[in-house]
GROMACS .gro file of C-alpha atoms in nm:
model
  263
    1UNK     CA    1   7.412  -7.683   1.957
    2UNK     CA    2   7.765  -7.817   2.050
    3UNK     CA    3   7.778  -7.515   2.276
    4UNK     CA    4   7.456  -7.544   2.465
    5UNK     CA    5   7.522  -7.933   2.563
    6UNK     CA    6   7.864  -7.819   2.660
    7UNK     CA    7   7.661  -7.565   2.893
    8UNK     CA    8   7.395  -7.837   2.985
    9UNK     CA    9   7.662  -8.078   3.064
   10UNK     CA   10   7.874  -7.812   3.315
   11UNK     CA   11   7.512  -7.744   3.480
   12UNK     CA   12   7.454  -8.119   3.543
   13UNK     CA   13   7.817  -8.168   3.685
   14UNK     CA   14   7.798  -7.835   3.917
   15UNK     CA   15   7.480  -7.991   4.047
   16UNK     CA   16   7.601  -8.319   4.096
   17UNK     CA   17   7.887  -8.206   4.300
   18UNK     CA   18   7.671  -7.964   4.530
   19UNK     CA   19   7.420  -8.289   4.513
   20UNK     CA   20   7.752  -8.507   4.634
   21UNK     CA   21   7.856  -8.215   4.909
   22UNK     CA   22   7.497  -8.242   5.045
   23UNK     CA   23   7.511  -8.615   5.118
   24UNK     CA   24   7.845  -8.653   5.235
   25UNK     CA   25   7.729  -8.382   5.492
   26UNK     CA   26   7.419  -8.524   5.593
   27UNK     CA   27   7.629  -8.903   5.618
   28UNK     CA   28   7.903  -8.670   5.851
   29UNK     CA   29   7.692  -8.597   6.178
   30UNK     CA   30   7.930  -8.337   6.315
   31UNK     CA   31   7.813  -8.095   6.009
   32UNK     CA   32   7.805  -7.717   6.141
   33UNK     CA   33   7.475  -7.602   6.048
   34UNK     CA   34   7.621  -7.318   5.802
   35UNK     CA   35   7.776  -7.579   5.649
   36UNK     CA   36   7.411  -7.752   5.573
   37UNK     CA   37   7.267  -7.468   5.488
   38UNK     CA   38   7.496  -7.313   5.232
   39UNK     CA   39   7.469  -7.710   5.106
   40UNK     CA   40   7.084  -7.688   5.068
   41UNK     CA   41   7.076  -7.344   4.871
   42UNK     CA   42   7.331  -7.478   4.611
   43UNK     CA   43   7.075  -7.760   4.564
   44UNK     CA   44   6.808  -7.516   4.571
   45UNK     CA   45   6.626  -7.711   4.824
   46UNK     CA   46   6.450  -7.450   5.103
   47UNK     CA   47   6.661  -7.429   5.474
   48UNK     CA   48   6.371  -7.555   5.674
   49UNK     CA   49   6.237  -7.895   5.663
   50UNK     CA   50   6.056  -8.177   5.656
   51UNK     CA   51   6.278  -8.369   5.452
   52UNK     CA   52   6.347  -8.713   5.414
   53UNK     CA   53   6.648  -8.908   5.287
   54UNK     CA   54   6.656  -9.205   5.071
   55UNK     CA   55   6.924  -9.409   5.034
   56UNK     CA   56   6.995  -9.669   4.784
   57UNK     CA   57   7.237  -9.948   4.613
   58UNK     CA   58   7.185 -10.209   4.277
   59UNK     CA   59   7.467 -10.368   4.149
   60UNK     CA   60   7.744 -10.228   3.949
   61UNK     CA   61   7.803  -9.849   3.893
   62UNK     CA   62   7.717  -9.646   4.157
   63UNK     CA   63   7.657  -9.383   3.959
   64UNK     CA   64   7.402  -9.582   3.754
   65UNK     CA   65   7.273  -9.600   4.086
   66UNK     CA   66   7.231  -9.224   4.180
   67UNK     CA   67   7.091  -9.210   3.826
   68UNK     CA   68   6.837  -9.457   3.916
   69UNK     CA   69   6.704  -9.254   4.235
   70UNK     CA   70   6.732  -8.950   4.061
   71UNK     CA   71   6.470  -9.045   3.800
   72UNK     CA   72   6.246  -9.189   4.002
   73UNK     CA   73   6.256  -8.844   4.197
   74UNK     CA   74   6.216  -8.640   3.891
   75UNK     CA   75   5.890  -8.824   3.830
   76UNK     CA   76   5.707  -8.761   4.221
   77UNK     CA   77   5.534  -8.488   4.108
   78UNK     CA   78   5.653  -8.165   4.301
   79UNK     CA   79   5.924  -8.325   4.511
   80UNK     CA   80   6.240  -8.137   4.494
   81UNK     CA   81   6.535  -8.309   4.568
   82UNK     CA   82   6.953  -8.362   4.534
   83UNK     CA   83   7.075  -8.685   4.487
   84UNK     CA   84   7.440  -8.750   4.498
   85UNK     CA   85   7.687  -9.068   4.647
   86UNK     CA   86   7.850  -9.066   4.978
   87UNK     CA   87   8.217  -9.143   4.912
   88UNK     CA   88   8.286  -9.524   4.891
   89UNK     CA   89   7.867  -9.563   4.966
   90UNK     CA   90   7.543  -9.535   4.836
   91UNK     CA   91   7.350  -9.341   4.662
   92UNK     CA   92   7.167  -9.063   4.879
   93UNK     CA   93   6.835  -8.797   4.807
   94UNK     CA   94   6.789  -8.539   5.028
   95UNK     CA   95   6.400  -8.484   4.946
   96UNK     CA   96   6.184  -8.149   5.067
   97UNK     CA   97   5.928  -8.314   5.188
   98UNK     CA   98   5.575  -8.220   5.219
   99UNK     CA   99   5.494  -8.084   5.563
  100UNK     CA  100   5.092  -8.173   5.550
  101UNK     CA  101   5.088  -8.496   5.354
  102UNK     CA  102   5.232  -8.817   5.484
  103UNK     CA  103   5.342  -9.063   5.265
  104UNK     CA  104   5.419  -8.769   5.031
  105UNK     CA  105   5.693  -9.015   4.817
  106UNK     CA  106   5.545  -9.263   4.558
  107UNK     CA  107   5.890  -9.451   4.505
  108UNK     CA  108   5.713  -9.749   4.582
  109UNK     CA  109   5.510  -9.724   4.211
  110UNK     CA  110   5.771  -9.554   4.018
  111UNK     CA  111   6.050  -9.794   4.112
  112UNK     CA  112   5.959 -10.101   3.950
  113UNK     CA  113   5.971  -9.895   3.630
  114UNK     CA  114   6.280  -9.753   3.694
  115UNK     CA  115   6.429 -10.150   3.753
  116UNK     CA  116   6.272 -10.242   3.421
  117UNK     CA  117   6.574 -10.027   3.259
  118UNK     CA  118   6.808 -10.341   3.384
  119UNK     CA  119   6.582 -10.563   3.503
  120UNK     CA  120   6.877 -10.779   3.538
  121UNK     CA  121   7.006 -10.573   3.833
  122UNK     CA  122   6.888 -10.583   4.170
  123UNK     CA  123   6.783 -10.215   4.300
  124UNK     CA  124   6.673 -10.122   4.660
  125UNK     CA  125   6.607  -9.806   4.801
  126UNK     CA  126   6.479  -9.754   5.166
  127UNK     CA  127   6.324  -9.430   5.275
  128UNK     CA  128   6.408  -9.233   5.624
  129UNK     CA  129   6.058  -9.097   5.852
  130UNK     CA  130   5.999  -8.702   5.780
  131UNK     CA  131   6.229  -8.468   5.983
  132UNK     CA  132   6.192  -8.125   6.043
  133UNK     CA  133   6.506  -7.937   6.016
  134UNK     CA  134   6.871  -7.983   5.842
  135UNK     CA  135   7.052  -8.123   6.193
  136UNK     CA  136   6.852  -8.398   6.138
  137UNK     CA  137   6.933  -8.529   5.801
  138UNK     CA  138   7.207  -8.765   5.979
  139UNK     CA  139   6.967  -8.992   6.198
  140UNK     CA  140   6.708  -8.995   5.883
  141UNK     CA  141   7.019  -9.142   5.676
  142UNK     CA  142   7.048  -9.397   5.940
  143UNK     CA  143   6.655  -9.461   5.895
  144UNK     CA  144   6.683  -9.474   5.555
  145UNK     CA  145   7.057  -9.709   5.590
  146UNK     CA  146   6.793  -9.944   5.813
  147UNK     CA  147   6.515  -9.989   5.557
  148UNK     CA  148   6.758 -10.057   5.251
  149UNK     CA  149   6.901 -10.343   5.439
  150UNK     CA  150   6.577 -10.442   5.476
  151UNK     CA  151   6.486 -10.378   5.152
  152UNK     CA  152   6.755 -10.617   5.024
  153UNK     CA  153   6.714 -10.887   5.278
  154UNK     CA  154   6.322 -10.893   5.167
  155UNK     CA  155   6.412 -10.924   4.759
  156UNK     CA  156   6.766 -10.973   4.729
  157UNK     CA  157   6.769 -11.034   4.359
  158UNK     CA  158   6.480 -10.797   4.243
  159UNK     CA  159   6.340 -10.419   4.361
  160UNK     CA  160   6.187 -10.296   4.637
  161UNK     CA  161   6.170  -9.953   4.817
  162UNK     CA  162   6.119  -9.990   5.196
  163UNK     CA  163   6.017  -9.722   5.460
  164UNK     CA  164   6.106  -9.738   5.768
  165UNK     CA  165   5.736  -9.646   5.837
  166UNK     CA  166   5.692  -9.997   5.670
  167UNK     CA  167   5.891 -10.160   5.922
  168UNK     CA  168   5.575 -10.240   6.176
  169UNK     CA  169   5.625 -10.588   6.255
  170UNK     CA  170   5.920 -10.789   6.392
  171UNK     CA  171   6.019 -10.971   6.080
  172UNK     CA  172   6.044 -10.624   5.899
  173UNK     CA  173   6.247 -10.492   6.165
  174UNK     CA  174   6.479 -10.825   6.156
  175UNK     CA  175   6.484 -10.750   5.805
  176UNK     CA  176   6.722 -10.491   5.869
  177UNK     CA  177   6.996 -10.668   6.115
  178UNK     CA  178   7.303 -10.756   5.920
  179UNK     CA  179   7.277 -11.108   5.807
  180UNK     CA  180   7.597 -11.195   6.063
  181UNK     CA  181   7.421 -11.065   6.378
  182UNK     CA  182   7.107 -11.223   6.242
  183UNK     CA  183   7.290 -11.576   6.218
  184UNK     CA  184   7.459 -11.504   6.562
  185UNK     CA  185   7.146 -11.415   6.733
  186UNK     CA  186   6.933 -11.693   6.651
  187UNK     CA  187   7.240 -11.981   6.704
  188UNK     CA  188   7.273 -11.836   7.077
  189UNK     CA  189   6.940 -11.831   7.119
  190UNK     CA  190   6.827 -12.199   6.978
  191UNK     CA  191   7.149 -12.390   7.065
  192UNK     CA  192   7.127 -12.667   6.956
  193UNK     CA  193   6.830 -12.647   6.775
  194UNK     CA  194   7.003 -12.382   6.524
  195UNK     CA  195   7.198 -12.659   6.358
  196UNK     CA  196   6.879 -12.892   6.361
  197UNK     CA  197   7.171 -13.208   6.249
  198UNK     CA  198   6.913 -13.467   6.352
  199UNK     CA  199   6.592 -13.581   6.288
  200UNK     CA  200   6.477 -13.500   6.677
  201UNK     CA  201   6.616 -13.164   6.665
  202UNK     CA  202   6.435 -13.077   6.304
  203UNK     CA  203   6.125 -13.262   6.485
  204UNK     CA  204   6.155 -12.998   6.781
  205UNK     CA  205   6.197 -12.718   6.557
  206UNK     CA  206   5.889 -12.806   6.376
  207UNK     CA  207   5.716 -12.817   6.716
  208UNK     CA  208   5.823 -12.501   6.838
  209UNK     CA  209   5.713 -12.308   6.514
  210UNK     CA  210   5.380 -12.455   6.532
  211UNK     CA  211   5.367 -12.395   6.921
  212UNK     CA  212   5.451 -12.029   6.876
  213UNK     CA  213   5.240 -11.971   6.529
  214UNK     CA  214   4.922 -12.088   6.751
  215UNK     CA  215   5.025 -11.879   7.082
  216UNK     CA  216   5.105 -12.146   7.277
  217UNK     CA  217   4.783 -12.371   7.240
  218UNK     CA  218   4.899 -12.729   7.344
  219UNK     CA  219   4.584 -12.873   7.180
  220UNK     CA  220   4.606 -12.691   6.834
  221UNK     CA  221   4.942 -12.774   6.801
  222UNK     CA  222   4.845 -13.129   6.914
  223UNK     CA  223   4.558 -13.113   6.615
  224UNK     CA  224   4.831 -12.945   6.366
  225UNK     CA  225   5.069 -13.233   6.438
  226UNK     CA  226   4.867 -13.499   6.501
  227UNK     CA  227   4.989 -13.579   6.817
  228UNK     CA  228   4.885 -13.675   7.147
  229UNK     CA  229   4.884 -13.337   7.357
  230UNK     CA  230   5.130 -13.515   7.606
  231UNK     CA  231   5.409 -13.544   7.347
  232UNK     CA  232   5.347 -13.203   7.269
  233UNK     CA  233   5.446 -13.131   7.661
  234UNK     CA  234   5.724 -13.335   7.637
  235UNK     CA  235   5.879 -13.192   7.314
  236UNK     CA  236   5.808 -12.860   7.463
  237UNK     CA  237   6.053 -12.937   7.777
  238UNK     CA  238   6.299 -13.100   7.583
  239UNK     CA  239   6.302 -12.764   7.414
  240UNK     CA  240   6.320 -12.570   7.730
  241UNK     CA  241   6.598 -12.729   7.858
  242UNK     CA  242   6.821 -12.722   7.548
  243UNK     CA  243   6.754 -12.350   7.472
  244UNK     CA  244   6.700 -12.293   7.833
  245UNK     CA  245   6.400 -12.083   7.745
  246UNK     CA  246   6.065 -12.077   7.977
  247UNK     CA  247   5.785 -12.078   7.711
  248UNK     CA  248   5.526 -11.962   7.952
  249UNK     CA  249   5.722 -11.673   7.968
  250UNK     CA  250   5.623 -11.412   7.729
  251UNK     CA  251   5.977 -11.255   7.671
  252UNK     CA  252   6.115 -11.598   7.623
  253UNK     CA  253   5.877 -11.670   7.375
  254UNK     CA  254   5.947 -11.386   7.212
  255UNK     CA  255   6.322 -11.466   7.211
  256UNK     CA  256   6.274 -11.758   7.041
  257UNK     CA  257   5.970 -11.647   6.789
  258UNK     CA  258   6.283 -11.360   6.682
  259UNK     CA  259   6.537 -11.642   6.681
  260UNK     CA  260   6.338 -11.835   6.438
  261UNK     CA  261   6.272 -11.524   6.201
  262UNK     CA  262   6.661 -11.463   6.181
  263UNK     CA  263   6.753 -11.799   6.067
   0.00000   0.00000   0.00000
């Protein structure tokens, strides 16, 4: 018995380092293609796509982590995979996917389950688009890098798996802008109706979101507020002029509708 775990355990850690090679190739985008390939056959994944990556994080251990996405793999039935950790990053699956089905990767049910095992640690996981061959695996890590972040930013303190598929609005796709550029943006954007300090400012803040939220109807923003529709006009160019944003501009709305997501 002693023997055969000491056989199991050298399997598992022969696997984990071809598992660990794999990633750390996919995460390097100058990888030579024999490189890749000879990386896929130790992990007994097939040298001709679609795959997709996931990559993931949780607190403490990285390792815990990999073990994390690793059994939530081992339970999407008929989805072979290697999961291993980028050096000094997070934990990455290289998945065969399906080439007829589309969302082919039920991480979305089996993840919650996994969390449950420390339901005290946060655990996000965000899932690259299919692509079809092995020189690909580096832009579908930076799809799946994109969807973690906005996995975390959605639930920072629970579990979620996000797809970049998922990402089909413009607060999803904020979701995934570092928190600094997200701050930075929307400051230089509002001016000085970022810090909102004052009871005006806060007051034209409120305006605006209503304003936007009701595509620029003066007189349902008017009824929303209950204001006259003339002091709706003349909040609306006071914030013109200190954001110097046109808001019967489309793209300038839009500006400031992206500003106001980021805060």
């Amino acid at each position: 018995m002693a023997q055969y775990r000491h056989r199991v355990g050298l399997r598992q850690a022969s696997e984990r380092r071809a598992a660990d090679e794999l990633v750390a190739l996919a995460g390097a985008g100058s990888a030579d293609a024999a490189a890749l390939e000879a990386a896929l056959h130790a992990c007994g994944l097939p040298p001709i796509g679609p795959y997709r990556v996931v990559a993931a994080s949780g607190g403490g251990d990285g390792d815990q982590v990999v073990s994390a996405l690793a059994e939530a793999l081992r339970h999407s039935p008929g989805v072979p995979f290697a999961a291993g950790r980028i050096p000094g990053g997070e934990a990455v699956a290289v998945v065969r996917a399906h080439p007829d089905a589309g969302d082919d990767l039920p991480l979305g049910e089996l993840w919650p389950l996994v969390h449950a095992c420390r339901p005290q640690t946060p655990l996000h996981a965000g899932v690259s688009g299919p692509v079809p061959s092995p020189d690909g695996l580096n832009s579908a890590l930076d799809q799946a890098r994109y969807a973690l972040a906005a996995a975390r930013a959605e639930r920072p303190d629970g579990a979620r798996v996000t797809s970049v598929e998922d990402l089909s609005t413009l607060g999803a796709l904020l979701a995934g802008v570092p928190a600094v550029v997200r701050t930075a943006f929307s400051n230089r954007v509002l001016g000085p109706l970022a810090r909102a300090g004052s009871t005006s400012h806060r007051m034209l803040l409120e305006t605006l979101e209503v304003f936007l939220t009701h595509h620029g109807s003066w007189a349902r923003t008017a009824e929303t507020l209950h204001l006259h529709v003339n002091t709706v006009h003349y909040r609306i160019q006071r914030i013109e002029t200190l954001t110097g944003r046109d808001l019967s501009r489309l793209e300038h709305k839009l500006d400031l509708q992206a500003a106001l997501l980021c805060r």
